[in-house]
Amino acid sequence: GINAEYGKQWYQRRVRANILVYCCKNNSAFETISRVLLSCVGQGRYTVYQLDESEPWQRHCALVVIASHPLDISHRVVSQIKQYRRDGGKILSMGGYFSLLLPLDCYGAPPGPCLDDVCSTPSQLKLGQGMEKSLLMIPAKSFADESILTKALMELGIDSKTDNSVQLQPLNVFSRNSAILDEYFKSLKQTCQVNNDGELLYPIEKSQSDSDVRILRGKVSESEFFDDHKDIHFPEVFAHSKAVTSTQDLLWNNSILRQNVSSMAILADIQVTGKGRGKNQWISPLGSMCLSFYYTVQQCTPLTKKLPFVQYITALATIKAINDTYVTIPPLKIKWPNDIYTSNGEKIGGVLVNCSTNGIVTNLCVGIGVNVNNDEPTISLAKLSGITISVPKLASKVCCAFIDEVDLFNELGYEQFVERFCQSWLHQDKRVKISLGNINCDAIIKSIDADGYLSVMNLTTHKSVSVQPDGNSFDMMENLIAVKSS
């Protein structure tokens, strides 16, 4: 019908970056399947998540992988996947089990027995009749064979590249203040070894990488970060690398890298294991801005009493730095709590914040990811502006904008900040559905309250309801705010 055709057109014109795996919450099976999938798809093109039936997902993925027997698949998931298929979605079934659940009127003739029973060699691929290469089945025992899986992914239109190796690269460390840099390297040399190339070797946690971090002293003249940088105090130390595991992990989990400085930033051209909110991954291909900075705040400032606002301050500073610098880019918007979207509703970036306090100072580690010049996986600033953008210069402007916003927050208070923030988000007076534990109602989004929670008005009781940023998710396509699954 009309709705099915519209759904298919909507699916086909969206750029999808997620591959979802349904394996009945079997974490070990998911980890194995995820590793194999990531070894076959192009670096930076896709992320792999475990499909969670409690969260809306159908309009956010390029492929669904079914790795469960039909008796283990809930009716809700079956219904969701069938609708996803009707809307033009693509499915890869391990063993062909899911084909037994497909109705004839939607999927053509069923392919017969499970493939594990009928395939004599793992190289066979079976495609159901009338399925237009959108439902493909391979033997479960063949899934670990990269050549077979790559062929199956290509049949489904999923870009595959077998060479995904990225070698971690040294950190080049800079500062405008040579005395600070001297002290920084003096301190590092007490902890690190020196290799034959004069590089300092810092052994980061093995959970992050099997390699040591190589650290070099750089010259300010060698980095575009300092070309237009107006704030000589923030960050005190700046580091740049062509490839790291994760700028956020590197800076937050390795205190020696940021010792004796009150602020430090790390910018990477590529992240191998980029981090998003919660357990989410963030795709970080070449051309994106992968920036994290560490910042200490004295305990007596207004901001330390309102730490949930740090993510809002960062998001607002990021879009302000972009739109003030590149005026041809349509105004960017903020999706609660910490995503950056284009005016057309496409995600282009996000913010991640870690913090700790000892009662005297608060330590913040802020991560920012933005699609700048990368053609994949979605939209980029370069596409919006029509020009190639210097990532180090943009990172510099974001750092300066962040400090400006922090100063304004401390000077004027959270009320005036909220007024400016709400002018730049996507949600003002939007009608939504709320499903939070015992609360199920229609509501209207109003503002951010004094604790940093989302404030919505219950349309039944006309009373305000506060929604925490952590633990809840907002699906804009469904206009649904719901408890985020752990």
GROMACS .gro file of C-alpha atoms in nm:
model
  486
    1GLY     CA    1   0.000   0.000   0.000
    2ILE     CA    2   0.090   0.368   0.013
    3ASN     CA    3   0.237   0.350   0.364
    4ALA     CA    4   0.457   0.051   0.277
    5GLU     CA    5   0.585   0.222  -0.037
    6TYR     CA    6   0.655   0.544   0.152
    7GLY     CA    7   0.840   0.350   0.420
    8LYS     CA    8   1.056   0.180   0.155
    9GLN     CA    9   1.136   0.516  -0.012
   10TRP     CA   10   1.219   0.668   0.328
   11TYR     CA   11   1.452   0.379   0.406
   12GLN     CA   12   1.628   0.392   0.070
   13ARG     CA   13   1.704   0.764   0.084
   14ARG     CA   14   1.852   0.754   0.434
   15VAL     CA   15   2.223   0.689   0.493
   16ARG     CA   16   2.248   0.396   0.737
   17ALA     CA   17   2.554   0.324   0.948
   18ASN     CA   18   2.433   0.058   1.193
   19ILE     CA   19   2.435  -0.321   1.165
   20LEU     CA   20   2.210  -0.478   1.427
   21VAL     CA   21   2.253  -0.835   1.550
   22TYR     CA   22   1.970  -1.026   1.716
   23CYS     CA   23   2.099  -1.316   1.927
   24CYS     CA   24   1.856  -1.321   2.223
   25LYS     CA   25   2.092  -1.119   2.447
   26ASN     CA   26   2.365  -1.383   2.421
   27ASN     CA   27   2.659  -1.150   2.485
   28SER     CA   28   2.933  -1.399   2.402
   29ALA     CA   29   2.765  -1.487   2.071
   30PHE     CA   30   2.725  -1.119   1.991
   31GLU     CA   31   3.092  -1.045   2.059
   32THR     CA   32   3.196  -1.325   1.824
   33ILE     CA   33   2.957  -1.219   1.549
   34SER     CA   34   3.052  -0.853   1.592
   35ARG     CA   35   3.423  -0.927   1.550
   36VAL     CA   36   3.362  -1.121   1.230
   37LEU     CA   37   3.134  -0.853   1.085
   38LEU     CA   38   3.378  -0.572   1.165
   39SER     CA   39   3.658  -0.767   0.999
   40CYS     CA   40   3.458  -0.762   0.675
   41VAL     CA   41   3.305  -0.416   0.653
   42GLY     CA   42   3.496  -0.101   0.564
   43GLN     CA   43   3.683   0.083   0.837
   44GLY     CA   44   3.470   0.364   0.971
   45ARG     CA   45   3.164   0.272   0.765
   46TYR     CA   46   2.949   0.081   1.014
   47THR     CA   47   2.899   0.015   1.383
   48VAL     CA   48   2.761  -0.314   1.511
   49TYR     CA   49   2.506  -0.320   1.793
   50GLN     CA   50   2.304  -0.589   1.964
   51LEU     CA   51   1.939  -0.543   1.866
   52ASP     CA   52   1.729  -0.450   2.167
   53GLU     CA   53   1.359  -0.507   2.114
   54SER     CA   54   1.269  -0.248   2.379
   55GLU     CA   55   1.411   0.041   2.177
   56PRO     CA   56   1.292   0.177   1.841
   57TRP     CA   57   1.551   0.079   1.581
   58GLN     CA   58   1.394   0.001   1.242
   59ARG     CA   59   1.483   0.331   1.077
   60HIS     CA   60   1.840   0.347   1.195
   61CYS     CA   61   2.014   0.045   1.046
   62ALA     CA   62   2.165  -0.077   0.721
   63LEU     CA   63   2.131  -0.448   0.800
   64VAL     CA   64   1.979  -0.685   1.056
   65VAL     CA   65   2.162  -1.011   1.128
   66ILE     CA   66   1.944  -1.289   1.274
   67ALA     CA   67   2.142  -1.536   1.485
   68SER     CA   68   1.867  -1.709   1.681
   69HIS     CA   69   1.635  -2.006   1.635
   70PRO     CA   70   1.272  -1.900   1.571
   71LEU     CA   71   1.159  -2.053   1.901
   72ASP     CA   72   1.386  -1.806   2.081
   73ILE     CA   73   1.262  -1.497   1.894
   74SER     CA   74   0.984  -1.302   2.062
   75HIS     CA   75   0.665  -1.216   1.874
   76ARG     CA   76   0.752  -0.848   1.911
   77VAL     CA   77   1.087  -0.888   1.738
   78VAL     CA   78   0.932  -1.097   1.461
   79SER     CA   79   0.675  -0.822   1.404
   80GLN     CA   80   0.943  -0.550   1.407
   81ILE     CA   81   1.165  -0.735   1.159
   82LYS     CA   82   0.875  -0.810   0.925
   83GLN     CA   83   0.785  -0.440   0.916
   84TYR     CA   84   1.151  -0.350   0.868
   85ARG     CA   85   1.158  -0.587   0.568
   86ARG     CA   86   0.839  -0.435   0.422
   87ASP     CA   87   1.000  -0.090   0.446
   88GLY     CA   88   1.293  -0.207   0.235
   89GLY     CA   89   1.528  -0.318   0.511
   90LYS     CA   90   1.790  -0.589   0.455
   91ILE     CA   91   1.827  -0.911   0.654
   92LEU     CA   92   2.107  -1.164   0.683
   93SER     CA   93   1.994  -1.485   0.851
   94MET     CA   94   2.243  -1.734   0.995
   95GLY     CA   95   2.121  -2.083   0.911
   96GLY     CA   96   1.804  -1.966   0.745
   97TYR     CA   97   1.602  -2.023   1.060
   98PHE     CA   98   1.421  -1.693   1.039
   99SER     CA   99   1.289  -1.782   0.691
  100LEU     CA  100   1.052  -2.030   0.856
  101LEU     CA  101   0.865  -1.735   1.010
  102LEU     CA  102   0.817  -1.536   0.691
  103PRO     CA  103   0.468  -1.515   0.539
  104LEU     CA  104   0.430  -1.614   0.173
  105ASP     CA  105   0.246  -1.294   0.079
  106CYS     CA  106   0.538  -1.073   0.177
  107TYR     CA  107   0.846  -1.275   0.097
  108GLY     CA  108   0.774  -1.508  -0.192
  109ALA     CA  109   0.826  -1.883  -0.171
  110PRO     CA  110   1.006  -1.996   0.146
  111PRO     CA  111   1.354  -2.136   0.078
  112GLY     CA  112   1.283  -2.473   0.237
  113PRO     CA  113   1.475  -2.651   0.515
  114CYS     CA  114   1.730  -2.476   0.733
  115LEU     CA  115   2.053  -2.432   0.545
  116ASP     CA  116   2.257  -2.608   0.810
  117ASP     CA  117   2.073  -2.922   0.707
  118VAL     CA  118   2.093  -2.889   0.329
  119CYS     CA  119   2.431  -2.725   0.259
  120SER     CA  120   2.707  -2.972   0.195
  121THR     CA  121   2.975  -2.703   0.162
  122PRO     CA  122   3.004  -2.371   0.343
  123SER     CA  123   3.046  -2.179   0.018
  124GLN     CA  124   2.680  -2.208  -0.079
  125LEU     CA  125   2.457  -1.900  -0.056
  126LYS     CA  126   2.082  -1.920  -0.088
  127LEU     CA  127   1.854  -1.634  -0.191
  128GLY     CA  128   1.479  -1.666  -0.151
  129GLN     CA  129   1.256  -1.618  -0.455
  130GLY     CA  130   1.113  -1.272  -0.510
  131MET     CA  131   1.320  -1.119  -0.232
  132GLU     CA  132   1.516  -0.872  -0.445
  133LYS     CA  133   1.838  -0.949  -0.260
  134SER     CA  134   1.707  -0.808   0.065
  135LEU     CA  135   1.688  -1.137   0.258
  136LEU     CA  136   1.995  -1.360   0.240
  137MET     CA  137   2.072  -1.679   0.432
  138ILE     CA  138   2.405  -1.849   0.493
  139PRO     CA  139   2.491  -2.158   0.701
  140ALA     CA  140   2.558  -2.066   1.062
  141LYS     CA  141   2.878  -2.274   1.057
  142SER     CA  142   3.001  -2.064   0.762
  143PHE     CA  143   2.961  -1.728   0.934
  144ALA     CA  144   3.320  -1.727   1.056
  145ASP     CA  145   3.447  -1.766   0.699
  146GLU     CA  146   3.528  -1.407   0.602
  147SER     CA  147   3.523  -1.478   0.228
  148ILE     CA  148   3.169  -1.619   0.248
  149LEU     CA  149   3.045  -1.342   0.477
  150THR     CA  150   3.201  -1.074   0.258
  151LYS     CA  151   3.026  -1.221  -0.046
  152ALA     CA  152   2.695  -1.227   0.141
  153LEU     CA  153   2.736  -0.866   0.254
  154MET     CA  154   2.815  -0.757  -0.100
  155GLU     CA  155   2.503  -0.936  -0.225
  156LEU     CA  156   2.306  -0.725   0.022
  157GLY     CA  157   2.473  -0.402  -0.084
  158ILE     CA  158   2.685  -0.365   0.232
  159ASP     CA  159   3.027  -0.222   0.148
  160SER     CA  160   3.299  -0.470   0.240
  161LYS     CA  161   3.673  -0.420   0.271
  162THR     CA  162   3.902  -0.688   0.403
  163ASP     CA  163   4.192  -0.452   0.483
  164ASN     CA  164   4.085  -0.264   0.795
  165SER     CA  165   4.422  -0.245   0.967
  166VAL     CA  166   4.498   0.088   1.132
  167GLN     CA  167   4.834   0.132   1.301
  168LEU     CA  168   4.833   0.349   1.614
  169GLN     CA  169   5.044   0.661   1.571
  170PRO     CA  170   5.248   0.880   1.811
  171LEU     CA  171   5.108   1.171   2.009
  172ASN     CA  172   5.274   1.498   1.909
  173VAL     CA  173   5.246   1.731   2.208
  174PHE     CA  174   5.246   2.112   2.178
  175SER     CA  175   5.212   2.420   2.396
  176ARG     CA  176   5.249   2.793   2.343
  177ASN     CA  177   5.412   2.810   2.686
  178SER     CA  178   5.753   2.646   2.652
  179ALA     CA  179   5.800   2.639   3.031
  180ILE     CA  180   5.482   2.432   3.071
  181LEU     CA  181   5.594   2.196   2.797
  182ASP     CA  182   5.940   2.161   2.952
  183GLU     CA  183   5.786   2.066   3.285
  184TYR     CA  184   5.540   1.831   3.116
  185PHE     CA  185   5.812   1.631   2.940
  186LYS     CA  186   6.038   1.640   3.244
  187SER     CA  187   5.763   1.473   3.443
  188LEU     CA  188   5.689   1.219   3.169
  189LYS     CA  189   6.052   1.113   3.143
  190GLN     CA  190   6.037   0.997   3.505
  191THR     CA  191   5.770   0.745   3.406
  192CYS     CA  192   5.830   0.662   3.041
  193GLN     CA  193   6.101   0.478   2.855
  194VAL     CA  194   6.272   0.626   2.549
  195ASN     CA  195   6.306   0.422   2.228
  196ASN     CA  196   6.577   0.445   1.963
  197ASP     CA  197   6.382   0.715   1.774
  198GLY     CA  198   6.374   0.944   2.077
  199GLU     CA  199   6.004   0.874   2.140
  200LEU     CA  200   5.872   0.847   2.494
  201LEU     CA  201   5.688   0.521   2.549
  202TYR     CA  202   5.398   0.530   2.793
  203PRO     CA  203   5.236   0.190   2.865
  204ILE     CA  204   4.862   0.253   2.853
  205GLU     CA  205   4.616   0.005   2.996
  206LYS     CA  206   4.624  -0.325   2.804
  207SER     CA  207   4.244  -0.320   2.788
  208GLN     CA  208   4.276  -0.032   2.546
  209SER     CA  209   4.563  -0.150   2.329
  210ASP     CA  210   4.848  -0.396   2.313
  211SER     CA  211   5.081  -0.110   2.221
  212ASP     CA  212   5.248   0.166   2.419
  213VAL     CA  213   5.167   0.529   2.350
  214ARG     CA  214   5.453   0.698   2.170
  215ILE     CA  215   5.494   1.064   2.266
  216LEU     CA  216   5.689   1.329   2.077
  217ARG     CA  217   5.748   1.698   2.140
  218GLY     CA  218   5.606   1.912   1.862
  219LYS     CA  219   5.648   2.272   1.750
  220VAL     CA  220   5.356   2.513   1.759
  221SER     CA  221   5.434   2.617   1.402
  222GLU     CA  222   5.367   2.259   1.289
  223SER     CA  223   5.000   2.257   1.395
  224GLU     CA  224   4.707   2.449   1.245
  225PHE     CA  225   4.543   2.428   1.586
  226PHE     CA  226   4.731   2.740   1.692
  227ASP     CA  227   4.683   2.945   1.373
  228ASP     CA  228   4.374   3.131   1.499
  229HIS     CA  229   4.373   3.017   1.861
  230LYS     CA  230   4.293   3.320   2.074
  231ASP     CA  231   4.300   3.163   2.422
  232ILE     CA  232   4.661   3.111   2.530
  233HIS     CA  233   4.556   2.947   2.859
  234PHE     CA  234   4.324   2.672   2.734
  235PRO     CA  235   4.432   2.411   2.674
  236GLU     CA  236   4.771   2.437   2.838
  237VAL     CA  237   4.888   2.136   2.640
  238PHE     CA  238   4.758   2.014   2.305
  239ALA     CA  239   4.833   1.674   2.149
  240HIS     CA  240   4.762   1.546   1.800
  241SER     CA  241   4.782   1.195   1.655
  242LYS     CA  242   4.701   1.042   1.318
  243ALA     CA  243   4.545   0.736   1.487
  244VAL     CA  244   4.461   0.642   1.848
  245THR     CA  245   4.232   0.392   2.020
  246SER     CA  246   3.998   0.655   2.166
  247THR     CA  247   4.085   1.013   2.258
  248GLN     CA  248   3.841   0.991   2.551
  249ASP     CA  249   3.986   0.668   2.690
  250LEU     CA  250   4.340   0.787   2.634
  251LEU     CA  251   4.291   1.113   2.822
  252TRP     CA  252   4.054   1.000   3.097
  253ASN     CA  253   4.205   0.662   3.189
  254ASN     CA  254   4.573   0.765   3.184
  255SER     CA  255   4.633   1.034   3.445
  256ILE     CA  256   5.008   1.047   3.379
  257LEU     CA  257   4.939   1.188   3.033
  258ARG     CA  258   4.774   1.493   3.190
  259GLN     CA  259   4.980   1.533   3.508
  260ASN     CA  260   5.103   1.879   3.610
  261VAL     CA  261   4.862   2.056   3.373
  262SER     CA  262   4.518   2.201   3.445
  263SER     CA  263   4.396   2.141   3.090
  264MET     CA  264   4.493   1.925   2.795
  265ALA     CA  265   4.335   1.840   2.458
  266ILE     CA  266   4.391   1.543   2.228
  267LEU     CA  267   4.287   1.551   1.862
  268ALA     CA  268   4.304   1.239   1.643
  269ASP     CA  269   4.257   1.193   1.269
  270ILE     CA  270   4.118   0.841   1.327
  271GLN     CA  271   3.983   0.658   1.632
  272VAL     CA  272   3.990   0.280   1.629
  273THR     CA  273   3.742   0.243   1.916
  274GLY     CA  274   3.554   0.572   1.936
  275LYS     CA  275   3.315   0.618   2.229
  276GLY     CA  276   2.959   0.744   2.241
  277ARG     CA  277   2.703   0.784   2.518
  278GLY     CA  278   2.650   0.474   2.734
  279LYS     CA  279   2.778   0.167   2.548
  280ASN     CA  280   2.742   0.326   2.208
  281GLN     CA  281   3.022   0.333   1.955
  282TRP     CA  282   3.106   0.641   1.753
  283ILE     CA  283   3.230   0.585   1.399
  284SER     CA  284   3.547   0.790   1.353
  285PRO     CA  285   3.675   0.772   0.995
  286LEU     CA  286   3.941   0.994   0.843
  287GLY     CA  287   3.808   1.349   0.805
  288SER     CA  288   3.602   1.355   1.124
  289MET     CA  289   3.690   1.560   1.432
  290CYS     CA  290   3.781   1.330   1.723
  291LEU     CA  291   3.851   1.571   2.009
  292SER     CA  292   3.875   1.525   2.385
  293PHE     CA  293   3.992   1.775   2.641
  294TYR     CA  294   4.063   1.757   3.011
  295TYR     CA  295   3.973   2.052   3.231
  296THR     CA  296   3.990   2.110   3.607
  297VAL     CA  297   3.730   2.335   3.771
  298GLN     CA  298   3.756   2.485   4.118
  299GLN     CA  299   3.485   2.355   4.351
  300CYS     CA  300   3.348   2.698   4.439
  301THR     CA  301   3.225   2.790   4.089
  302PRO     CA  302   2.855   2.779   3.988
  303LEU     CA  303   2.930   2.516   3.723
  304THR     CA  304   3.050   2.260   3.979
  305LYS     CA  305   2.706   2.280   4.142
  306LYS     CA  306   2.540   2.206   3.807
  307LEU     CA  307   2.764   1.940   3.649
  308PRO     CA  308   2.487   1.788   3.430
  309PHE     CA  309   2.498   2.114   3.236
  310VAL     CA  310   2.852   2.045   3.111
  311GLN     CA  311   2.721   1.830   2.824
  312TYR     CA  312   2.473   2.103   2.729
  313ILE     CA  313   2.743   2.372   2.745
  314THR     CA  314   2.969   2.160   2.525
  315ALA     CA  315   2.699   2.093   2.266
  316LEU     CA  316   2.604   2.461   2.247
  317ALA     CA  317   2.969   2.568   2.224
  318THR     CA  318   3.028   2.321   1.940
  319ILE     CA  319   2.740   2.436   1.722
  320LYS     CA  320   2.822   2.801   1.798
  321ALA     CA  321   3.186   2.752   1.692
  322ILE     CA  322   3.073   2.585   1.368
  323ASN     CA  323   2.795   2.826   1.271
  324ASP     CA  324   2.988   3.140   1.365
  325THR     CA  325   3.285   3.028   1.153
  326TYR     CA  326   3.111   2.868   0.855
  327VAL     CA  327   2.813   3.090   0.789
  328THR     CA  328   2.700   2.895   0.480
  329ILE     CA  329   2.613   2.596   0.698
  330PRO     CA  330   2.244   2.607   0.800
  331PRO     CA  331   2.206   2.645   1.179
  332LEU     CA  332   2.288   2.322   1.358
  333LYS     CA  333   2.062   2.198   1.635
  334ILE     CA  334   2.093   2.000   1.958
  335LYS     CA  335   1.903   1.677   2.023
  336TRP     CA  336   1.860   1.613   2.393
  337PRO     CA  337   2.073   1.534   2.574
  338ASN     CA  338   2.400   1.557   2.380
  339ASP     CA  339   2.369   1.495   2.005
  340ILE     CA  340   2.432   1.748   1.728
  341TYR     CA  341   2.197   1.745   1.431
  342THR     CA  342   2.158   1.929   1.104
  343SER     CA  343   1.849   2.142   1.044
  344ASN     CA  344   1.721   1.850   0.831
  345GLY     CA  345   1.729   1.611   1.124
  346GLU     CA  346   2.048   1.416   1.043
  347LYS     CA  347   2.299   1.339   1.316
  348ILE     CA  348   2.635   1.501   1.252
  349GLY     CA  349   2.804   1.486   1.591
  350GLY     CA  350   2.782   1.413   1.960
  351VAL     CA  351   2.922   1.492   2.303
  352LEU     CA  352   3.048   1.267   2.584
  353VAL     CA  353   3.143   1.386   2.935
  354ASN     CA  354   3.326   1.210   3.220
  355CYS     CA  355   3.375   1.380   3.555
  356SER     CA  356   3.512   1.316   3.902
  357THR     CA  357   3.565   1.529   4.212
  358ASN     CA  358   3.775   1.515   4.527
  359GLY     CA  359   3.590   1.792   4.710
  360ILE     CA  360   3.846   2.054   4.610
  361VAL     CA  361   3.849   2.040   4.231
  362THR     CA  362   3.630   1.876   3.971
  363ASN     CA  363   3.799   1.697   3.681
  364LEU     CA  364   3.615   1.702   3.350
  365CYS     CA  365   3.698   1.504   3.038
  366VAL     CA  366   3.488   1.617   2.743
  367GLY     CA  367   3.475   1.424   2.417
  368ILE     CA  368   3.337   1.571   2.094
  369GLY     CA  369   3.291   1.392   1.766
  370VAL     CA  370   3.179   1.573   1.449
  371ASN     CA  371   3.165   1.461   1.086
  372VAL     CA  372   3.373   1.732   0.921
  373ASN     CA  373   3.521   1.622   0.586
  374ASN     CA  374   3.436   1.251   0.582
  375ASP     CA  375   3.200   1.133   0.309
  376GLU     CA  376   3.084   0.841   0.521
  377PRO     CA  377   2.890   0.721   0.707
  378THR     CA  378   2.642   1.010   0.702
  379ILE     CA  379   2.629   1.385   0.640
  380SER     CA  380   2.932   1.610   0.702
  381LEU     CA  381   3.011   1.979   0.746
  382ALA     CA  382   3.199   1.975   0.416
  383LYS     CA  383   2.885   1.855   0.236
  384LEU     CA  384   2.681   2.128   0.401
  385SER     CA  385   2.929   2.408   0.337
  386GLY     CA  386   3.073   2.301   0.002
  387ILE     CA  387   3.431   2.353   0.123
  388THR     CA  388   3.704   2.148   0.289
  389ILE     CA  389   3.739   2.245   0.655
  390SER     CA  390   4.057   2.241   0.863
  391VAL     CA  391   3.985   1.998   1.149
  392PRO     CA  392   4.262   2.136   1.380
  393LYS     CA  393   4.135   2.493   1.330
  394LEU     CA  394   3.779   2.383   1.405
  395ALA     CA  395   3.896   2.198   1.717
  396SER     CA  396   4.069   2.515   1.831
  397LYS     CA  397   3.753   2.719   1.785
  398VAL     CA  398   3.545   2.462   1.975
  399CYS     CA  399   3.788   2.475   2.269
  400CYS     CA  400   3.768   2.856   2.278
  401ALA     CA  401   3.388   2.852   2.250
  402PHE     CA  402   3.367   2.603   2.538
  403ILE     CA  403   3.565   2.830   2.771
  404ASP     CA  404   3.353   3.128   2.665
  405GLU     CA  405   3.034   2.935   2.747
  406VAL     CA  406   3.173   2.822   3.083
  407ASP     CA  407   3.259   3.182   3.171
  408LEU     CA  408   2.908   3.297   3.073
  409PHE     CA  409   2.750   3.020   3.276
  410ASN     CA  410   2.952   3.112   3.586
  411GLU     CA  411   2.876   3.482   3.539
  412LEU     CA  412   2.507   3.477   3.445
  413GLY     CA  413   2.382   3.151   3.594
  414TYR     CA  414   2.198   2.854   3.450
  415GLU     CA  415   1.868   3.036   3.383
  416GLN     CA  416   2.008   3.256   3.109
  417PHE     CA  417   2.205   2.963   2.970
  418VAL     CA  418   1.887   2.754   2.943
  419GLU     CA  419   1.719   3.034   2.747
  420ARG     CA  420   2.000   3.034   2.491
  421PHE     CA  421   2.022   2.655   2.487
  422CYS     CA  422   1.651   2.612   2.413
  423GLN     CA  423   1.685   2.844   2.114
  424SER     CA  424   1.923   2.590   1.960
  425TRP     CA  425   1.756   2.257   2.027
  426LEU     CA  426   1.510   2.057   1.822
  427HIS     CA  427   1.244   2.002   2.082
  428GLN     CA  428   1.082   2.322   2.200
  429ASP     CA  429   0.707   2.263   2.259
  430LYS     CA  430   0.722   1.931   2.073
  431ARG     CA  431   0.458   1.675   2.166
  432VAL     CA  432   0.600   1.340   2.276
  433LYS     CA  433   0.504   1.013   2.441
  434ILE     CA  434   0.668   0.923   2.770
  435SER     CA  435   0.723   0.568   2.890
  436LEU     CA  436   0.928   0.579   3.209
  437GLY     CA  437   0.856   0.294   3.447
  438ASN     CA  438   0.506   0.360   3.580
  439ILE     CA  439   0.464   0.681   3.379
  440ASN     CA  440   0.298   0.651   3.039
  441CYS     CA  441   0.152   0.968   2.900
  442ASP     CA  442   0.145   1.231   2.628
  443ALA     CA  443   0.349   1.538   2.709
  444ILE     CA  444   0.500   1.858   2.570
  445ILE     CA  445   0.870   1.937   2.603
  446LYS     CA  446   0.920   2.268   2.782
  447SER     CA  447   1.278   2.323   2.902
  448ILE     CA  448   1.573   2.204   3.112
  449ASP     CA  449   1.517   2.225   3.487
  450ALA     CA  450   1.758   2.344   3.757
  451ASP     CA  451   1.907   1.995   3.796
  452GLY     CA  452   1.976   1.957   3.426
  453TYR     CA  453   1.682   1.723   3.366
  454LEU     CA  454   1.449   1.750   3.070
  455SER     CA  455   1.128   1.922   3.180
  456VAL     CA  456   0.805   1.809   3.010
  457MET     CA  457   0.442   1.886   3.086
  458ASN     CA  458   0.205   1.592   3.133
  459LEU     CA  459  -0.094   1.672   2.912
  460THR     CA  460  -0.326   1.469   3.137
  461THR     CA  461  -0.233   1.618   3.474
  462HIS     CA  462  -0.078   1.943   3.342
  463LYS     CA  463   0.206   1.888   3.585
  464SER     CA  464   0.577   1.894   3.505
  465VAL     CA  465   0.773   1.571   3.476
  466SER     CA  466   1.153   1.569   3.493
  467VAL     CA  467   1.347   1.318   3.281
  468GLN     CA  468   1.708   1.236   3.359
  469PRO     CA  469   1.956   1.254   3.069
  470ASP     CA  470   2.136   0.937   3.183
  471GLY     CA  471   1.925   0.624   3.170
  472ASN     CA  472   1.668   0.755   2.922
  473SER     CA  473   1.667   0.789   2.546
  474PHE     CA  474   1.473   1.010   2.305
  475ASP     CA  475   1.378   0.860   1.970
  476MET     CA  476   1.278   1.150   1.747
  477MET     CA  477   1.132   0.933   1.472
  478GLU     CA  478   0.885   0.783   1.720
  479ASN     CA  479   0.858   1.099   1.937
  480LEU     CA  480   0.917   0.864   2.228
  481ILE     CA  481   1.110   0.920   2.551
  482ALA     CA  482   1.176   0.586   2.719
  483VAL     CA  483   1.398   0.417   2.975
  484LYS     CA  484   1.727   0.336   2.805
  485SER     CA  485   1.814  -0.033   2.828
  486SER     CA  486   2.143  -0.112   3.003
   0.00000   0.00000   0.00000
